[in-house]
Amino acid sequence: MPDITTQSRDMATSGHPLDPLAPDEIRRAAAAVRTAHDLGPGMMFETITLREPDKKVVEEFQPGAPVPREAFVCAFDRTNGKVYEAKVDLVADTIVDWHHVPGVRPRILLDDITLVGEVARADPRFQAALARRGITDIDNVQVDPWSAGNYGLPDEEGRRLSHTFCWYRTEKNDNGYAHPIEGLCAVIDLDRAEVLRVDDYGAAEVPMQNRNYASRYRKVFRDDVKPLEIVQSDGPSFTVEGNEVRWQKWRFRVGFNAREGLVLHAIGYEDNGKLRSVLHRAALSEMVVPYGHPGGGHFRKNAFDVGEYGIGVLANSLTLGCDCLGTIRYFDAWLADSKGDPYKIENAVCLHEEDFGILWKHTDLFTGEVDVRRARRLVVSSISTVGNYEYGLFWYFHQDGSIHFEIKATGILNTAGLKPGEPPDYGTIVSPGVYAHYHQHVFNMRLDMAIDGERNRVVEVDTVAVPEGPDNPYGNAFTIRETVLKTEKAAQRNVDFNAARFWKIASAGSRNALDQPTAYKLVPLSPVPMFSGQQSMVAKRAAFMTRQLWVTAYHPEELYAAGRYPNQSSGGDGLPAWTAADRPLVDTDIVVWHSFGLHHIPRPEDFPVQPVTTAGFALHPVGFFSENPALDVPPTKSSMSCC
């Protein structure tokens, strides 16, 4: 029988300074803010989350010692749109700081997602536009809430908005994305719960072919899929204590919050009895999905799914045998709703091991002796549903000291209809009358590096051909050119295929047995060029996608590549604002920001539900060790004869 052992625990234990907020802490933070600064009946909580302590506090923490705990709170008043930030001391239950943040909009809340459809369907203008398309059964209209962006429209100024697109469902479980209602967009004022405007760009016939994918609609399945059993009769090789995970010399802490979702802290590797630091913190800082159609309301499709919605808020409760397979350890997540009450996402994070093929192998040509080791990797994952798309965040830890990150994108294509005579210049026909637009998914990962400590530098490594001549008489020579990225402006870099470019993060003071600086290299596996115009609003708001590499001097408040409040922002926040100071980066505490993604030219095979497609990057040790660190991995019992 397959091993289906599972365990689950709350991440909110409050036993360590980096533990996420416990339910009681969420309640107390909300109560403290309400008591001191009650905004009245329109008061909403956008965020109640851990305010992470200084690095020194984490470094010096001893188990059993008092734990400093602070909450960051963002609250706003729906009656006037004013946004406030608070810092709450959870030990003393006091407000340390409270201030108004002018000119920003909080993210779209879970409450808003339901509200948008109800408000749109009740509006007479929206109903009339549907009637012009022959649709009168209003309850069957699916209304998706998109962030509105910022296009300088006077009637939208000062409002917190959602811009909608619509589909038709023939019944409750029907795949509405097979039936786009083209050209109809309602602009919803979220705080006033009213339709600001109905934009009708012209109708197209609603495609009505059934394109359902769920098992309830399938009558025939493959009959040659045999069971694949994952058995760990002695249990997994990892151990979990609180939120700390230990596996194959790796050690790290699991965290989670409403905005970034899965966060990893204090990543280190045990080497000869010493725990060596690699990363202080790693999390998805932002993402943007720019679509390439210029008209019909589609020009507004460029959602910032982290900062405008929250990947953590939209996390799935993972299911054994479907999302995760084997001997599983789950972590539950506690978040705050808009009223400041805690709620739990069960099984928000999954931890398990996987076989990963060959780790290393060699056959001696002269003796025939074979040495081979099988690899396994530790997987830490979370999956979020953002409207039509699912995004899986997968961290992989390997026995050779490397770390890989992978986004797994699946779900359903965002579809549109074709107007009469319209050529499909900006997308692919994936079903009769159903048009899937060209688009990109651009992610930005914030990597707070700590290679053998906080004093690090970033080195750009290019491979260059040696000019033919006396030093290269046969034309075969090539070497590397290393450039230290000394300041923030100099460290805004892109990949170079012709130079096989990568970036090395090196320790300022630690060297290996070969007298080389200890380092890890960032390998850009999924770079994507930007096709939006340099002066487009999406390029201004998502400046992070213009470069695959940004490096900043560490600052505890600089967490999100597009700034803390990207919703309806006018641009320039985040990385471009911070790096304008051009701070020095050599042998100091630095943060690496890597932009990568998916360039999606849809295929018919991506519909009606999209097979997983992936994007990611790797962190490989470069001189962090003095030899292959996986030499001590034992041979498997079943292969002793060849190992």
XYZ file of C-alpha atoms in Angstrom:
643
model
C 0.000 0.000 0.000
C 1.241 3.559 -0.626
C 2.469 5.465 2.390
C -0.118 8.188 2.977
C 1.161 9.290 6.351
C 0.366 12.932 6.935
C 0.862 15.402 9.721
C -0.353 18.965 9.959
C 0.444 21.824 12.276
C -0.274 25.528 12.636
C 2.620 27.763 11.661
C 1.432 30.293 14.261
C 3.174 29.023 17.411
C 4.872 32.223 18.643
C 7.875 30.227 19.868
C 10.346 32.016 17.577
C 10.630 35.660 16.475
C 9.908 34.677 12.847
C 6.793 32.575 13.510
C 3.675 33.957 11.768
C 1.068 35.618 13.973
C -1.061 33.286 16.071
C -4.872 33.705 16.031
C -4.845 35.440 19.407
C -2.149 37.839 18.217
C -4.260 38.747 15.181
C -7.248 39.479 17.418
C -5.171 41.535 19.847
C -3.564 43.575 17.062
C -6.979 44.397 15.585
C -8.401 45.224 19.006
C -5.482 47.498 19.874
C -5.903 49.460 16.645
C -9.682 49.722 17.008
C -9.384 50.882 20.600
C -6.862 53.592 19.822
C -7.989 54.606 16.317
C -11.506 53.397 15.542
C -12.422 54.522 12.030
C -16.104 53.752 12.466
C -18.432 51.462 10.498
C -16.351 51.794 7.328
C -13.185 50.436 8.966
C -11.566 47.527 7.081
C -8.334 45.680 7.690
C -6.279 45.095 4.573
C -3.378 43.442 6.396
C -2.528 42.163 9.864
C 0.782 40.339 9.716
C 4.043 39.802 11.534
C 6.390 42.745 11.502
C 9.602 40.803 11.221
C 12.235 41.701 13.836
C 15.714 43.012 13.171
C 18.176 40.433 11.906
C 20.238 40.819 15.060
C 17.241 39.786 17.180
C 16.831 36.622 15.100
C 20.548 35.848 15.160
C 20.803 36.201 18.941
C 17.534 34.466 19.825
C 17.797 31.554 22.250
C 14.973 29.007 22.687
C 12.966 29.764 25.786
C 13.986 33.415 25.836
C 11.347 36.175 25.647
C 10.121 36.651 22.077
C 9.698 40.199 20.744
C 6.469 40.328 18.737
C 5.156 43.172 16.619
C 2.351 43.297 14.081
C 2.131 45.428 10.955
C -1.448 46.589 10.356
C -2.930 48.323 7.327
C -6.470 49.597 7.856
C -8.657 51.846 5.737
C -11.978 53.648 5.873
C -14.393 52.669 3.100
C -16.339 55.891 3.600
C -13.485 58.187 2.544
C -10.759 55.878 1.155
C -8.123 56.954 3.671
C -5.408 54.366 4.382
C -3.514 54.037 7.651
C -0.571 51.976 8.856
C 0.077 50.860 12.416
C 2.808 49.078 14.283
C 1.524 47.134 17.302
C 3.677 45.891 20.177
C 2.068 42.531 20.972
C 3.985 42.095 24.204
C 2.610 45.316 25.682
C -0.584 45.442 23.548
C 0.173 49.040 22.597
C 0.290 51.066 19.385
C 3.897 51.993 18.645
C 3.102 53.950 15.489
C -0.020 55.121 13.615
C 0.016 57.284 10.504
C -2.015 58.161 7.428
C -0.603 57.071 4.043
C -1.900 59.545 1.453
C -2.541 58.791 -2.206
C -2.568 54.969 -2.069
C -5.168 52.245 -2.518
C -5.285 49.014 -0.498
C -5.471 45.722 -2.346
C -8.651 44.011 -3.518
C -10.073 41.971 -0.618
C -11.863 38.641 -0.566
C -15.047 40.555 0.276
C -14.663 42.529 -2.950
C -14.462 39.433 -5.171
C -18.047 38.441 -4.323
C -19.233 42.044 -4.199
C -18.169 42.846 -7.760
C -20.444 40.276 -9.401
C -23.433 41.151 -7.232
C -23.107 44.884 -7.909
C -22.573 44.480 -11.662
C -25.485 42.091 -12.213
C -27.863 44.392 -10.304
C -27.038 47.477 -12.402
C -29.659 48.412 -15.072
C -26.972 49.637 -17.503
C -25.148 46.331 -17.247
C -28.397 44.402 -17.687
C -29.257 46.465 -20.759
C -25.861 45.724 -22.329
C -26.417 42.017 -21.706
C -29.881 42.241 -23.248
C -28.352 43.756 -26.397
C -26.383 40.516 -26.604
C -29.482 38.377 -26.108
C -28.682 37.472 -22.494
C -31.521 37.875 -20.005
C -30.765 35.141 -17.438
C -28.506 37.461 -15.455
C -27.633 34.960 -12.725
C -25.730 32.851 -15.262
C -23.314 35.706 -16.012
C -19.866 35.213 -14.493
C -18.190 38.512 -13.601
C -14.443 38.367 -12.903
C -12.973 41.173 -10.753
C -9.766 42.552 -12.271
C -7.624 45.280 -10.799
C -8.230 48.503 -12.688
C -4.741 49.929 -13.074
C -4.300 53.652 -13.522
C -5.093 55.277 -16.869
C -5.708 58.857 -15.765
C -9.467 58.799 -16.333
C -11.002 61.737 -14.423
C -14.053 59.887 -13.091
C -11.812 57.166 -11.630
C -9.621 59.527 -9.647
C -9.612 58.893 -5.897
C -11.692 55.719 -6.048
C -10.767 52.108 -5.229
C -11.907 50.237 -8.321
C -12.299 46.908 -10.011
C -12.541 46.530 -13.789
C -14.528 43.504 -14.909
C -14.741 41.011 -17.767
C -17.674 38.649 -18.272
C -18.505 35.097 -19.339
C -21.658 32.995 -19.505
C -22.314 29.730 -17.671
C -25.000 27.375 -18.929
C -25.222 25.920 -15.409
C -23.430 26.263 -12.065
C -20.376 24.100 -12.857
C -20.045 24.981 -16.541
C -16.700 26.265 -17.815
C -17.653 29.884 -18.399
C -14.354 30.661 -20.130
C -15.704 28.755 -23.150
C -18.438 31.417 -23.474
C -16.879 34.907 -23.380
C -19.241 37.889 -23.401
C -17.045 40.150 -25.477
C -16.820 43.921 -25.208
C -18.693 44.393 -21.915
C -16.773 45.794 -18.935
C -18.211 47.257 -15.753
C -16.075 49.586 -13.646
C -16.979 49.034 -9.987
C -16.377 51.432 -7.114
C -15.535 48.922 -4.391
C -15.923 51.210 -1.406
C -19.280 52.632 -2.515
C -20.471 49.228 -3.817
C -21.765 50.759 -7.042
C -21.149 50.647 -10.768
C -19.209 53.753 -11.734
C -19.462 53.149 -15.468
C -20.345 50.472 -18.011
C -17.962 50.365 -20.965
C -19.478 48.668 -24.019
C -16.890 48.210 -26.745
C -19.226 46.373 -29.123
C -20.674 42.877 -29.070
C -19.589 39.597 -30.561
C -21.560 36.387 -30.786
C -21.200 34.403 -27.562
C -19.611 31.015 -28.392
C -21.733 28.218 -26.903
C -19.748 25.036 -27.564
C -19.414 22.899 -24.415
C -15.752 22.781 -23.316
C -15.960 21.304 -19.836
C -12.941 19.505 -18.391
C -13.974 18.358 -14.878
C -14.275 14.634 -14.185
C -18.063 14.879 -13.770
C -18.305 15.663 -17.492
C -15.897 12.975 -18.713
C -17.320 9.625 -19.795
C -14.115 7.972 -20.990
C -10.798 7.783 -19.168
C -7.518 6.058 -19.992
C -7.501 2.457 -18.808
C -3.733 1.833 -18.869
C -2.633 4.004 -15.911
C -1.216 1.630 -13.305
C -0.791 2.583 -9.629
C 2.411 4.465 -8.751
C 3.087 3.995 -5.064
C 5.348 6.191 -2.945
C 6.495 4.195 0.077
C 8.704 5.399 2.946
C 8.305 2.570 5.426
C 10.788 4.143 7.864
C 9.270 7.593 7.513
C 10.731 10.709 5.854
C 14.297 11.937 6.258
C 13.185 15.396 7.373
C 12.336 16.552 10.876
C 10.123 19.476 11.856
C 10.293 21.328 15.141
C 7.948 24.287 15.339
C 8.401 25.935 11.947
C 12.014 24.814 11.552
C 12.759 22.090 8.987
C 15.924 19.992 8.939
C 16.772 17.739 6.011
C 20.039 16.393 4.587
C 22.178 19.119 6.215
C 19.719 21.836 5.176
C 17.965 23.907 7.819
C 15.328 26.624 7.308
C 12.103 28.059 8.698
C 8.694 28.044 6.983
C 6.588 31.208 7.087
C 3.433 32.437 5.413
C 1.557 35.712 5.017
C -1.447 37.096 3.161
C 0.515 38.940 0.511
C 3.558 36.829 -0.411
C 2.171 33.471 0.650
C 5.011 31.025 1.286
C 8.121 32.625 2.824
C 11.370 30.845 3.729
C 13.656 32.188 6.460
C 17.107 31.465 7.857
C 18.239 29.036 5.154
C 21.509 27.395 6.103
C 23.620 24.314 5.391
C 25.393 22.251 8.029
C 28.988 21.695 6.951
C 31.394 19.764 9.189
C 29.262 20.469 12.226
C 28.868 24.201 11.492
C 25.640 25.789 10.284
C 26.570 28.098 7.409
C 24.096 30.750 6.275
C 22.933 31.017 2.661
C 19.775 33.163 2.740
C 18.100 35.241 5.419
C 14.741 35.429 3.611
C 13.254 34.345 0.282
C 9.784 35.223 -1.023
C 7.895 36.130 -4.183
C 7.855 39.929 -3.984
C 5.572 40.682 -6.930
C 4.285 39.506 -10.277
C 2.506 41.075 -13.213
C 0.543 39.552 -16.096
C 0.534 41.987 -19.049
C -1.752 41.092 -21.951
C -1.004 42.109 -25.519
C -4.408 43.125 -26.939
C -4.701 46.907 -27.406
C -8.494 47.330 -27.466
C -11.884 46.399 -26.086
C -10.966 46.974 -22.465
C -8.234 44.328 -22.732
C -5.505 46.967 -22.562
C -6.302 47.111 -18.812
C -5.332 43.483 -18.277
C -2.090 43.645 -16.294
C -2.825 42.255 -12.847
C -0.269 42.440 -10.018
C -1.390 39.228 -8.355
C 0.823 39.552 -5.258
C 0.329 43.220 -4.392
C -3.208 43.750 -5.730
C -4.817 40.516 -4.473
C -2.415 38.545 -2.258
C -1.042 35.134 -3.205
C -1.362 34.011 0.416
C -5.016 35.018 0.719
C -5.818 32.930 -2.357
C -3.864 29.829 -1.267
C -5.505 26.424 -1.645
C -5.968 23.817 1.067
C -3.762 21.098 -0.408
C -5.010 17.543 -0.851
C -3.078 14.323 -0.320
C -2.629 12.230 -3.460
C -3.551 15.154 -5.711
C -1.442 18.192 -4.832
C 1.125 16.252 -2.761
C 2.083 12.573 -2.832
C 3.984 10.456 -0.323
C 4.760 11.010 3.332
C 3.565 14.564 3.851
C 3.947 17.227 6.502
C 1.445 20.052 6.127
C 1.534 23.521 7.619
C -1.700 25.407 8.301
C -1.781 29.194 7.861
C -3.633 31.798 9.923
C -4.616 35.060 8.240
C -6.822 38.032 9.136
C -10.089 38.866 7.396
C -11.311 42.386 6.652
C -12.842 42.716 10.128
C -9.632 41.759 11.895
C -10.758 38.242 12.791
C -8.401 35.278 12.266
C -9.218 32.417 9.920
C -7.295 29.299 9.001
C -6.230 27.880 5.642
C -5.675 24.213 6.381
C -2.762 22.509 4.640
C -1.571 25.749 3.055
C 2.010 24.452 2.703
C 3.161 20.947 1.829
C 6.536 19.407 2.747
C 7.720 16.111 1.270
C 10.615 14.253 -0.346
C 10.884 13.107 -3.956
C 13.201 10.759 -5.801
C 15.070 12.852 -8.366
C 16.932 10.382 -10.524
C 20.719 10.162 -10.593
C 22.707 12.376 -8.234
C 26.100 11.406 -9.618
C 27.623 8.477 -11.505
C 30.847 7.266 -13.078
C 31.900 4.033 -14.766
C 35.660 3.478 -14.777
C 36.539 2.894 -18.426
C 39.482 0.653 -17.552
C 38.155 -1.431 -14.658
C 34.442 -1.375 -15.368
C 33.743 -0.414 -11.745
C 30.540 1.617 -11.349
C 29.711 4.174 -8.683
C 26.283 5.791 -8.739
C 24.078 7.539 -6.207
C 20.402 8.272 -6.463
C 19.236 11.792 -5.735
C 16.313 12.942 -3.687
C 15.080 16.439 -3.124
C 13.000 18.153 -0.470
C 9.932 19.961 -1.793
C 8.220 22.885 -0.053
C 5.136 24.012 -1.944
C 1.984 26.094 -1.925
C -0.649 26.624 -4.629
C -2.868 29.678 -5.118
C -5.879 30.257 -7.365
C -5.998 33.771 -8.811
C -9.192 33.963 -10.857
C -8.730 31.715 -13.876
C -5.109 30.764 -13.133
C -3.399 28.531 -10.580
C 0.158 29.268 -9.508
C 2.198 26.651 -7.655
C 5.204 27.934 -5.723
C 7.723 25.105 -5.401
C 11.057 25.301 -3.572
C 13.462 22.387 -4.068
C 16.429 21.645 -1.818
C 19.045 19.272 -3.218
C 21.723 17.060 -1.684
C 24.457 18.766 -3.719
C 23.851 22.078 -1.931
C 21.755 23.648 -4.683
C 18.354 25.314 -4.364
C 15.826 25.544 -7.184
C 12.592 27.506 -7.392
C 9.804 26.756 -9.827
C 6.469 28.349 -10.619
C 3.957 25.838 -11.941
C 1.242 27.647 -13.873
C -1.996 25.891 -14.745
C -5.722 26.663 -14.662
C -7.746 28.144 -17.517
C -6.770 30.626 -20.190
C -8.376 34.030 -19.900
C -10.523 34.155 -23.018
C -12.280 36.711 -25.188
C -14.645 36.685 -28.152
C -13.906 37.731 -31.701
C -15.950 40.563 -33.154
C -17.290 40.134 -36.706
C -14.446 40.473 -39.187
C -11.782 40.835 -36.471
C -8.545 38.999 -37.378
C -6.904 37.108 -34.482
C -3.794 39.281 -34.549
C -3.254 39.330 -30.784
C -4.042 35.786 -29.765
C -4.836 32.188 -30.638
C -8.202 30.617 -31.490
C -8.531 27.810 -28.925
C -12.176 26.875 -29.578
C -14.672 28.072 -32.220
C -15.141 31.779 -31.539
C -12.929 31.673 -28.419
C -9.805 33.839 -28.471
C -6.919 33.545 -25.963
C -4.704 36.624 -26.024
C -0.920 36.632 -26.039
C 0.428 37.538 -22.602
C 3.290 37.147 -20.157
C 3.641 36.174 -16.507
C 6.575 38.062 -14.981
C 7.604 37.209 -11.425
C 10.069 38.899 -9.127
C 11.762 36.962 -6.331
C 13.323 38.840 -3.425
C 16.425 36.997 -2.172
C 17.943 38.441 0.997
C 21.314 36.780 0.591
C 23.619 35.837 3.451
C 26.494 33.787 2.033
C 28.518 32.905 5.142
C 27.172 36.058 6.782
C 25.659 39.388 5.759
C 28.731 40.942 4.081
C 28.325 39.948 0.438
C 28.972 41.275 -3.062
C 27.506 40.454 -6.488
C 29.810 39.560 -9.370
C 28.615 39.373 -12.978
C 30.287 36.510 -14.843
C 30.431 36.536 -18.649
C 32.111 33.999 -20.890
C 34.130 35.683 -23.643
C 35.929 34.356 -26.684
C 39.617 35.178 -26.942
C 40.348 36.965 -30.235
C 42.152 34.812 -32.751
C 45.836 35.653 -32.906
C 49.096 34.778 -31.155
C 47.300 34.042 -27.857
C 44.667 31.927 -29.616
C 46.237 30.507 -32.765
C 43.606 27.768 -33.221
C 40.563 29.909 -32.442
C 39.307 27.631 -29.683
C 40.074 29.671 -26.546
C 37.517 31.282 -24.314
C 37.633 32.519 -20.737
C 35.492 34.384 -18.219
C 35.245 38.068 -17.356
C 34.141 38.965 -13.832
C 32.712 42.385 -12.983
C 31.837 43.465 -9.456
C 28.503 45.316 -9.435
C 29.476 48.167 -7.143
C 26.319 50.296 -6.897
C 22.567 49.920 -7.274
C 22.390 51.602 -10.677
C 25.277 49.512 -12.003
C 23.512 46.375 -10.740
C 20.422 46.762 -12.954
C 21.269 44.012 -15.413
C 19.808 41.722 -18.057
C 20.787 38.272 -19.237
C 23.142 37.941 -22.195
C 22.760 34.689 -24.109
C 25.957 35.329 -26.088
C 27.944 35.639 -22.857
C 26.243 32.732 -20.996
C 25.860 35.290 -18.200
C 25.183 34.448 -14.573
C 25.597 36.313 -11.318
C 27.654 35.182 -8.349
C 26.895 36.259 -4.772
C 30.159 35.991 -2.856
C 31.122 36.292 0.784
C 33.372 39.199 1.695
C 35.342 37.289 4.328
C 34.934 33.540 3.906
C 37.129 31.395 1.672
C 37.202 27.682 0.927
C 40.123 25.267 1.224
C 41.257 26.293 -2.267
C 41.465 29.927 -1.117
C 38.475 30.939 -3.247
C 35.659 33.184 -2.000
C 32.659 31.142 -0.909
C 29.722 31.917 -3.165
C 26.454 30.875 -4.767
C 25.502 31.688 -8.338
C 22.091 32.780 -9.562
C 21.295 30.890 -12.754
C 18.520 32.639 -14.745
C 16.576 29.716 -16.214
C 13.490 31.594 -17.427
C 14.314 35.153 -18.501
C 11.618 36.983 -20.436
C 12.037 40.209 -22.411
C 9.469 42.955 -21.961
C 7.233 43.654 -24.965
C 5.189 46.430 -23.361
C 6.267 49.905 -24.429
C 8.809 51.651 -22.229
C 6.336 54.489 -21.590
C 3.323 52.245 -21.124
C 1.539 52.433 -17.792
C 2.270 48.783 -17.034
C 5.996 49.326 -17.622
C 5.973 52.323 -15.279
C 4.103 50.431 -12.570
C 6.027 47.163 -13.021
C 9.501 48.529 -13.636
C 10.945 45.364 -12.137
C 10.166 43.506 -15.370
C 12.544 45.727 -17.357
C 15.571 43.976 -15.787
C 16.267 40.373 -14.841
C 18.559 41.491 -12.019
C 18.311 44.261 -9.474
C 20.477 44.498 -6.356
C 19.764 46.785 -3.415
C 21.398 47.595 -0.131
C 19.352 45.926 2.595
C 16.569 47.973 4.160
C 13.912 46.256 6.295
C 11.024 48.222 4.739
C 11.983 47.434 1.125
C 10.072 44.208 0.564
C 8.017 44.523 -2.627
C 9.432 45.148 -6.102
C 6.563 47.439 -7.173
C 6.157 49.095 -3.767
C 3.820 48.365 -0.877
C 0.711 49.735 -2.653
C 0.729 48.839 -6.366
C -3.072 48.851 -6.665
C -3.953 51.742 -9.036
C -0.488 53.223 -8.529
C 0.883 55.655 -11.101
C 4.307 53.967 -11.186
C 7.823 54.648 -10.034
C 7.446 52.896 -6.672
C 9.592 50.101 -5.354
C 12.860 49.232 -7.068
C 13.218 52.341 -9.283
C 12.605 54.633 -6.293
C 14.973 52.808 -3.957
C 17.822 52.409 -6.443
C 17.746 56.109 -7.348
C 19.953 56.608 -4.270
C 22.594 54.420 -5.975
C 23.753 52.976 -2.661
C 27.053 51.048 -2.511
C 26.829 47.267 -2.722
C 30.328 45.931 -2.103
C 30.898 43.770 0.972
C 27.706 44.800 2.706
C 24.223 43.459 3.448
C 22.544 43.130 0.044
C 19.267 41.917 -1.453
C 19.081 40.286 -4.889
C 15.854 40.701 -6.895
C 15.412 38.326 -9.828
C 12.749 38.822 -12.515
C 11.785 35.770 -14.578
C 8.687 34.386 -16.161
C 6.575 32.787 -18.838
C 6.061 34.155 -22.343
C 2.687 32.687 -23.210
C 1.591 32.331 -26.813
C -1.465 30.133 -26.160
C -1.976 26.820 -27.947
C -5.187 24.898 -28.585
C -3.669 22.296 -26.244
C -3.859 24.853 -23.404
C -7.673 24.691 -23.468
C -10.111 23.972 -21.851
C -7.691 23.558 -18.946
C -3.991 24.254 -19.253
C -1.330 21.604 -18.589
C 1.308 22.805 -16.149
C 4.003 25.035 -17.600
C 6.985 26.101 -15.526
C 9.408 28.944 -14.948
C 12.098 29.405 -12.347
C 15.730 29.842 -11.409
C 18.526 28.044 -9.577
C 21.017 28.875 -6.864
C 24.134 26.702 -7.188
C 27.145 26.669 -4.854
C 30.285 28.062 -6.469
C 33.245 27.512 -4.147
C 30.905 27.385 -1.165
C 32.359 23.899 -0.744
C 35.815 22.617 -1.635
C 34.507 19.453 -3.294
C 31.264 17.732 -4.246
C 29.244 17.949 -1.002
C 27.182 14.878 -1.973
C 30.042 12.359 -1.777
C 28.697 11.127 1.550
C 25.256 10.204 0.212
C 25.041 6.440 0.777
C 24.318 3.946 -1.996
C 20.806 2.572 -2.099
C 20.323 -0.935 -0.705
C 18.780 -2.203 -3.919
C 21.775 -1.113 -5.997
C 24.731 -2.118 -3.810
C 25.997 -4.373 -6.578
C 26.555 -1.403 -8.884
C 27.457 1.191 -6.257
